[in-house]
PDB file of C-alpha atoms in Angstrom:
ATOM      1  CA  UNK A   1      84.224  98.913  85.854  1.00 54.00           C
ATOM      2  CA  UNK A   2      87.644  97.291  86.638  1.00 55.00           C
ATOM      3  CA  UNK A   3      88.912  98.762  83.605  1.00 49.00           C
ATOM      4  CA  UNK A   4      87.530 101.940  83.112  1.00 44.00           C
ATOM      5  CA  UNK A   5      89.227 102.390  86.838  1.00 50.00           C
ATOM      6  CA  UNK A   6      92.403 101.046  85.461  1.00 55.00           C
ATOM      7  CA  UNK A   7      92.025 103.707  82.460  1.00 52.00           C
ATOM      8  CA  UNK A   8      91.661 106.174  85.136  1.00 60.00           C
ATOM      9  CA  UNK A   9      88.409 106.867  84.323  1.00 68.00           C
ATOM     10  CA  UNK A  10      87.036 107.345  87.394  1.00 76.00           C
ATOM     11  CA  UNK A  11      84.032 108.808  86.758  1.00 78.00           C
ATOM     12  CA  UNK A  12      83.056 105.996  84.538  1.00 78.00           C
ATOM     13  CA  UNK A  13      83.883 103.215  87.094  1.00 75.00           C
ATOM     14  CA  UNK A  14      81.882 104.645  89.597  1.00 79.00           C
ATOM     15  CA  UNK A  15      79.180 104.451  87.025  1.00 80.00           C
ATOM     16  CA  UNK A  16      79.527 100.522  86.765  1.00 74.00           C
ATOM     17  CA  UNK A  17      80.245  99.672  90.153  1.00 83.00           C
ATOM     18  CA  UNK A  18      76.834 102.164  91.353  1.00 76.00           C
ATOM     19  CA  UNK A  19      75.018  99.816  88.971  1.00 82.00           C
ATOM     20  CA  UNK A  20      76.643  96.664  90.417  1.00 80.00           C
ATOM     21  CA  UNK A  21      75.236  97.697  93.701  1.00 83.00           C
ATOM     22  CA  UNK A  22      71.985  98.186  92.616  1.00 77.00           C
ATOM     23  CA  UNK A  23      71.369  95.072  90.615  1.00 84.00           C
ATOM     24  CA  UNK A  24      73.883  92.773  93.202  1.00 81.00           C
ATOM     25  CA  UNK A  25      73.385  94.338  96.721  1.00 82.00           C
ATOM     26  CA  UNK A  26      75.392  92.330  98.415  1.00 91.00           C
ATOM     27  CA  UNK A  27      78.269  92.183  97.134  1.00 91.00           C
ATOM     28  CA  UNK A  28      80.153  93.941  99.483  1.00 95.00           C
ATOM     29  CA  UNK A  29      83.328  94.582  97.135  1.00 94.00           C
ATOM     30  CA  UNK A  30      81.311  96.704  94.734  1.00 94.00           C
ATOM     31  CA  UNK A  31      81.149  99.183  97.562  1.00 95.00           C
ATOM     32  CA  UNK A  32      84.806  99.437  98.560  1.00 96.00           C
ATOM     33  CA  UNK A  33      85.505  99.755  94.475  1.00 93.00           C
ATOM     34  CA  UNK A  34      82.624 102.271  94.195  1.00 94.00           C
ATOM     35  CA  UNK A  35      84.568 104.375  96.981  1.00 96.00           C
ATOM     36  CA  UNK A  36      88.086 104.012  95.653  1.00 94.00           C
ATOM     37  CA  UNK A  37      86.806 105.559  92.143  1.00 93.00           C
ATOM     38  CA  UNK A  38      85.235 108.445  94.207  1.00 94.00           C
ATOM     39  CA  UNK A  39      88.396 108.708  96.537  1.00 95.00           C
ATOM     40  CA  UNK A  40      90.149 108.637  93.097  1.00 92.00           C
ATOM     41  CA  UNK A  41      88.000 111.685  91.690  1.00 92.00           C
ATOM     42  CA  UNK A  42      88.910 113.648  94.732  1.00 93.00           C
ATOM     43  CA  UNK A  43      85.030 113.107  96.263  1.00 94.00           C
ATOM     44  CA  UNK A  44      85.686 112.540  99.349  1.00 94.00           C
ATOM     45  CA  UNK A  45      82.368 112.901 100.526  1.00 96.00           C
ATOM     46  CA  UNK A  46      80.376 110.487  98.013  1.00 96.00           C
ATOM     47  CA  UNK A  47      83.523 108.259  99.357  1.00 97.00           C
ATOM     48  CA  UNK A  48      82.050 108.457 102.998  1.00 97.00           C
ATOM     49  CA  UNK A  49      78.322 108.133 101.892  1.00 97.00           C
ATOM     50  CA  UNK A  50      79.129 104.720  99.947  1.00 97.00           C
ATOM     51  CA  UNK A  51      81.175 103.738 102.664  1.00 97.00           C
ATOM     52  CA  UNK A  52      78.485 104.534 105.494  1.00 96.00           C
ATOM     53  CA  UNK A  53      75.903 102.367 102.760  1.00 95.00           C
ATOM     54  CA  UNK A  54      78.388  99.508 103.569  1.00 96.00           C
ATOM     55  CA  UNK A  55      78.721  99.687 106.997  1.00 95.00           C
ATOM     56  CA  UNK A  56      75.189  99.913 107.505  1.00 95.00           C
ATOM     57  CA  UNK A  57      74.637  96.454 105.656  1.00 95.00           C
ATOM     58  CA  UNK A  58      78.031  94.731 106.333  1.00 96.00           C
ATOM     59  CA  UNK A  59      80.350  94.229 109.615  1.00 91.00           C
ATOM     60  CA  UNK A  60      83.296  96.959 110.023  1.00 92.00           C
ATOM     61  CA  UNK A  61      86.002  95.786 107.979  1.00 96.00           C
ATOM     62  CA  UNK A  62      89.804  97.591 107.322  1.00 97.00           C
ATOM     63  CA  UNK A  63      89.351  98.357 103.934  1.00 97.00           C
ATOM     64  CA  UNK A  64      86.118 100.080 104.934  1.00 97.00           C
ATOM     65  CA  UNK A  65      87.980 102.132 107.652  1.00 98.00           C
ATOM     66  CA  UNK A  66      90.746 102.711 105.859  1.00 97.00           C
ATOM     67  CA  UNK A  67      88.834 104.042 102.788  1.00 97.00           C
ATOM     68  CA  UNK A  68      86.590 106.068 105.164  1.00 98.00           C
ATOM     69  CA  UNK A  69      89.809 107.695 106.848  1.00 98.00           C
ATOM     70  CA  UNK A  70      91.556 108.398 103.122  1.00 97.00           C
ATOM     71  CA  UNK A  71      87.991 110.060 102.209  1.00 97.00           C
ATOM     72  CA  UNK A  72      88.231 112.426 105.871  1.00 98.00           C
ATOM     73  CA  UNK A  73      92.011 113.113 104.797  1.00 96.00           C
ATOM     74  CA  UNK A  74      90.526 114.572 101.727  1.00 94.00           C
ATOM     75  CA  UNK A  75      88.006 116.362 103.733  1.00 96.00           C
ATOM     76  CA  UNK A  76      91.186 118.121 106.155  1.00 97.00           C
ATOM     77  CA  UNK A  77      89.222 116.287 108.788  1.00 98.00           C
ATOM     78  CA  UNK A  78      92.083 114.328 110.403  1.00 98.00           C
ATOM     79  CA  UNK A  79      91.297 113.727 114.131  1.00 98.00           C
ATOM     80  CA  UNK A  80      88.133 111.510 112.163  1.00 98.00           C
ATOM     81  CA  UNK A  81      90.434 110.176 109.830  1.00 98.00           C
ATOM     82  CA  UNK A  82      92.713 108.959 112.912  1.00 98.00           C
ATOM     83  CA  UNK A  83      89.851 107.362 114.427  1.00 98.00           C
ATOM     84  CA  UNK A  84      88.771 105.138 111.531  1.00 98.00           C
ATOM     85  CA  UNK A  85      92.729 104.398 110.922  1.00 98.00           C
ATOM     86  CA  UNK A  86      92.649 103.600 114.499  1.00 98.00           C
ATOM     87  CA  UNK A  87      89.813 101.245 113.819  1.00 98.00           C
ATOM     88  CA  UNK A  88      91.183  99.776 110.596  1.00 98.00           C
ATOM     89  CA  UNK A  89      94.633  98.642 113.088  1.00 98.00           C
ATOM     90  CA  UNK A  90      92.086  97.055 115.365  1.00 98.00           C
ATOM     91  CA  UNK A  91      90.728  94.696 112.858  1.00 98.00           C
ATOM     92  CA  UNK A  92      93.754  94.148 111.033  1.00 98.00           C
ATOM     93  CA  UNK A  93      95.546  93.005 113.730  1.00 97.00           C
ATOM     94  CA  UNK A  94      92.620  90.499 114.653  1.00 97.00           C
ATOM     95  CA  UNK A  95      91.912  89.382 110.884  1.00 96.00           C
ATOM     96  CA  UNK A  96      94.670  89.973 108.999  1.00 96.00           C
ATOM     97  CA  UNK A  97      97.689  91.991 110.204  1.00 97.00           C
ATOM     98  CA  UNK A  98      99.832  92.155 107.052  1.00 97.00           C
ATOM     99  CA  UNK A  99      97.366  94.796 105.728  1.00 97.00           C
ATOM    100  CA  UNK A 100      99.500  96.894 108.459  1.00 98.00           C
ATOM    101  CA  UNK A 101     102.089  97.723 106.077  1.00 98.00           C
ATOM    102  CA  UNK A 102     104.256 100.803 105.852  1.00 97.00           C
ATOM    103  CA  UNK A 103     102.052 102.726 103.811  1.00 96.00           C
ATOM    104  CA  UNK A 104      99.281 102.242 106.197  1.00 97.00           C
ATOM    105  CA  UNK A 105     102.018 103.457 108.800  1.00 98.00           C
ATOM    106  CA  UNK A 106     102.722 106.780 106.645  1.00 97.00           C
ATOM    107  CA  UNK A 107      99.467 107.138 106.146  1.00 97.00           C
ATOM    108  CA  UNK A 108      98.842 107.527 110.655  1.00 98.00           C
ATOM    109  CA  UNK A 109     101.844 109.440 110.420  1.00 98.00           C
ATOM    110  CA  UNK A 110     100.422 112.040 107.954  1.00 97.00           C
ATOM    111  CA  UNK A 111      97.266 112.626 109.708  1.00 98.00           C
ATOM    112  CA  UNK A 112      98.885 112.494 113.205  1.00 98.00           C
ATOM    113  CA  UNK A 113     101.298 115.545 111.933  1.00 98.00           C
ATOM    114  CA  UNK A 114      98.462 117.557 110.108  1.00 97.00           C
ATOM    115  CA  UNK A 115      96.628 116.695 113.605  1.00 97.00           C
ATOM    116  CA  UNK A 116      99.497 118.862 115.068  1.00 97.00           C
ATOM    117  CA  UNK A 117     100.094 115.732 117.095  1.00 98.00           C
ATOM    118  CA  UNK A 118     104.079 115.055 116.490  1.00 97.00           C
ATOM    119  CA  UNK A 119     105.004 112.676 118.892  1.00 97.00           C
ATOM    120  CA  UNK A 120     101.835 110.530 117.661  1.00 98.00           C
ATOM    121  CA  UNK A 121     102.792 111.081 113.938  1.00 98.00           C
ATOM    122  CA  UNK A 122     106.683 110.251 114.792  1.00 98.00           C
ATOM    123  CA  UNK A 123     105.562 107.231 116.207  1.00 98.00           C
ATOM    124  CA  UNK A 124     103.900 105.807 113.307  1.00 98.00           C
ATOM    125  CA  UNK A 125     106.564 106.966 110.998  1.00 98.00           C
ATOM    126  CA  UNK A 126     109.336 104.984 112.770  1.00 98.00           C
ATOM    127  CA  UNK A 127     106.787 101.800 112.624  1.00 98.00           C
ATOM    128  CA  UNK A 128     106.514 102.680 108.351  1.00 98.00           C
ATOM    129  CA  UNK A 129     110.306 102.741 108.925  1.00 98.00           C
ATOM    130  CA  UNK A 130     110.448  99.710 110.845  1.00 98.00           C
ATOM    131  CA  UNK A 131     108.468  97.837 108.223  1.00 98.00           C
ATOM    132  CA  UNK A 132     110.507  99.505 105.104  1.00 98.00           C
ATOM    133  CA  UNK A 133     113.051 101.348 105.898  1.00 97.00           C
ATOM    134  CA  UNK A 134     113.919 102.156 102.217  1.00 96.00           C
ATOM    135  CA  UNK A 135     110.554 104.299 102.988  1.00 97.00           C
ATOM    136  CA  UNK A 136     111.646 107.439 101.123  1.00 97.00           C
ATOM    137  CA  UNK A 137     108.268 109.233 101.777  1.00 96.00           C
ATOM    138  CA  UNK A 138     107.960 108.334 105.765  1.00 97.00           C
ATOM    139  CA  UNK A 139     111.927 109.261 105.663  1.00 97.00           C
ATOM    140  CA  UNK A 140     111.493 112.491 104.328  1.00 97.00           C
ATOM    141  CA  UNK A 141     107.947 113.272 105.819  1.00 97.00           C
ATOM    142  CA  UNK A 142     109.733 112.942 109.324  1.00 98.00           C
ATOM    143  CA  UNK A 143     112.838 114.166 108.770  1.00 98.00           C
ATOM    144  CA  UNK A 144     110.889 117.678 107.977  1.00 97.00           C
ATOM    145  CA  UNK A 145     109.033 117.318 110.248  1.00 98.00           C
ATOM    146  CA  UNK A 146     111.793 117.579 112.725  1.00 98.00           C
ATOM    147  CA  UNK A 147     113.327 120.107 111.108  1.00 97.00           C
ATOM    148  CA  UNK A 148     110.316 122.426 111.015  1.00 96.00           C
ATOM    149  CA  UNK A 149     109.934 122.122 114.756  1.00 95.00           C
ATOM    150  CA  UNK A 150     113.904 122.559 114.824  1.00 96.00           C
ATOM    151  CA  UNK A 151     114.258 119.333 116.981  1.00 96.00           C
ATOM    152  CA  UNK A 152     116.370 116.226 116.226  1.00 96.00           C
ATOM    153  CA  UNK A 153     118.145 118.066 113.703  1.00 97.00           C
ATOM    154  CA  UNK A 154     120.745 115.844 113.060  1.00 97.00           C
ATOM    155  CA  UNK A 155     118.699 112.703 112.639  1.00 97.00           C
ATOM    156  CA  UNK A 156     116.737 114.594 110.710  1.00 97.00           C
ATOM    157  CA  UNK A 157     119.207 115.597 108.332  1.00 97.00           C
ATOM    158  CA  UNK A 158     120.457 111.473 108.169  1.00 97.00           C
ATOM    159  CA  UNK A 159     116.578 111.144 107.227  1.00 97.00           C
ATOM    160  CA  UNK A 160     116.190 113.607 105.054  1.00 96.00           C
ATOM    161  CA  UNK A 161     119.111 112.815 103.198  1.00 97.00           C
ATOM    162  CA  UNK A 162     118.454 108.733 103.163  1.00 97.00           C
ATOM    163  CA  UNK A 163     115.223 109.944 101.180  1.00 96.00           C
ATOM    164  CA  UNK A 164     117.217 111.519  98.491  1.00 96.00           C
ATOM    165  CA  UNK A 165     119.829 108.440  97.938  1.00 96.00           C
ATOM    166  CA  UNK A 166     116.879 106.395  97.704  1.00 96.00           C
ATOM    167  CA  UNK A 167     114.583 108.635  95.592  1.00 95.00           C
ATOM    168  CA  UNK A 168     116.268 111.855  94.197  1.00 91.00           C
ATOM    169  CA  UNK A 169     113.441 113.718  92.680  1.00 84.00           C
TER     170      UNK A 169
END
């Protein structure tokens, strides 16, 4: 399974890891790994159902939330997706806060903005900043976003252009 994900097969993984499940229910990985290929496939939705599988036989964890709010992103169903990223930051910072890394950050950030929710999504980008600030994608994702809505132009242009030193393409 591990490597027909790593072959970007994803289709194939999920294959394995469904038959994992069935022979080994609980082993609670298999589900998480099961999700990621569908995640990976673009099915957001066989994503959820896996995930709600889990949940139903295991206690919340992040990964699980985290998946489950990457699977609603795909779905355009962000105030969801907020919640279960809201979720995940609960039990990360209880069990294991270094999973609240600047990609998780961006990751808020990108639902909070598609949310329409700016001040929310700014928020969360200056934490992914805060954690790295050679962040090119949280730089340039806010700096955008700024100048879309035409406010804090000129930090926005410092952000903006940050992102391209760092990252030209």
């Amino acid at each position: 399974g591990t490597i027909a994900f790593e072959a970007k097969n994803f289709e194939r993984a999920a294959e394995y890891f469904n038959r994992t499940i069935l022979i080994v229910p609980d082993l609670e990985q298999a589900y998480y790994d099961l999700a990621a290929a569908h995640l990976n496939a673009n099915k957001g939705g066989e994503a959820l159902a896996v995930l709600d599988r889990a949940r139903e036989r295991f206690r919340e964890s992040f990964i699980g939330e985290f998946y489950s709010a990457l699977a609603l992103q795909q779905q355009k169903r962000y105030g969801d997706a907020i919640r279960h990223l809201t979720t995940a930051e609960v039990i990360a910072k209880a069990t294991d806060p270094k999973r609240l890394d600047h990609r998780f950050y961006f990751q808020l950030g990108a639902c909070h903005e598609r949310n329409r929710d700016y001040e929310s999504a700014a928020k969360a980008f200056r934490q992914a900043l805060a954690l790295n600030p050679e962040d090119a994608d949280a730089l340039n994702y806010l700096g955008y976003m700024w100048a879309e809505q035409g406010v804090n132009l000129e930090e926005a242009r410092v952000l903006i252009e940050r992102a391209l030193k760092i990252e030209p393409e």
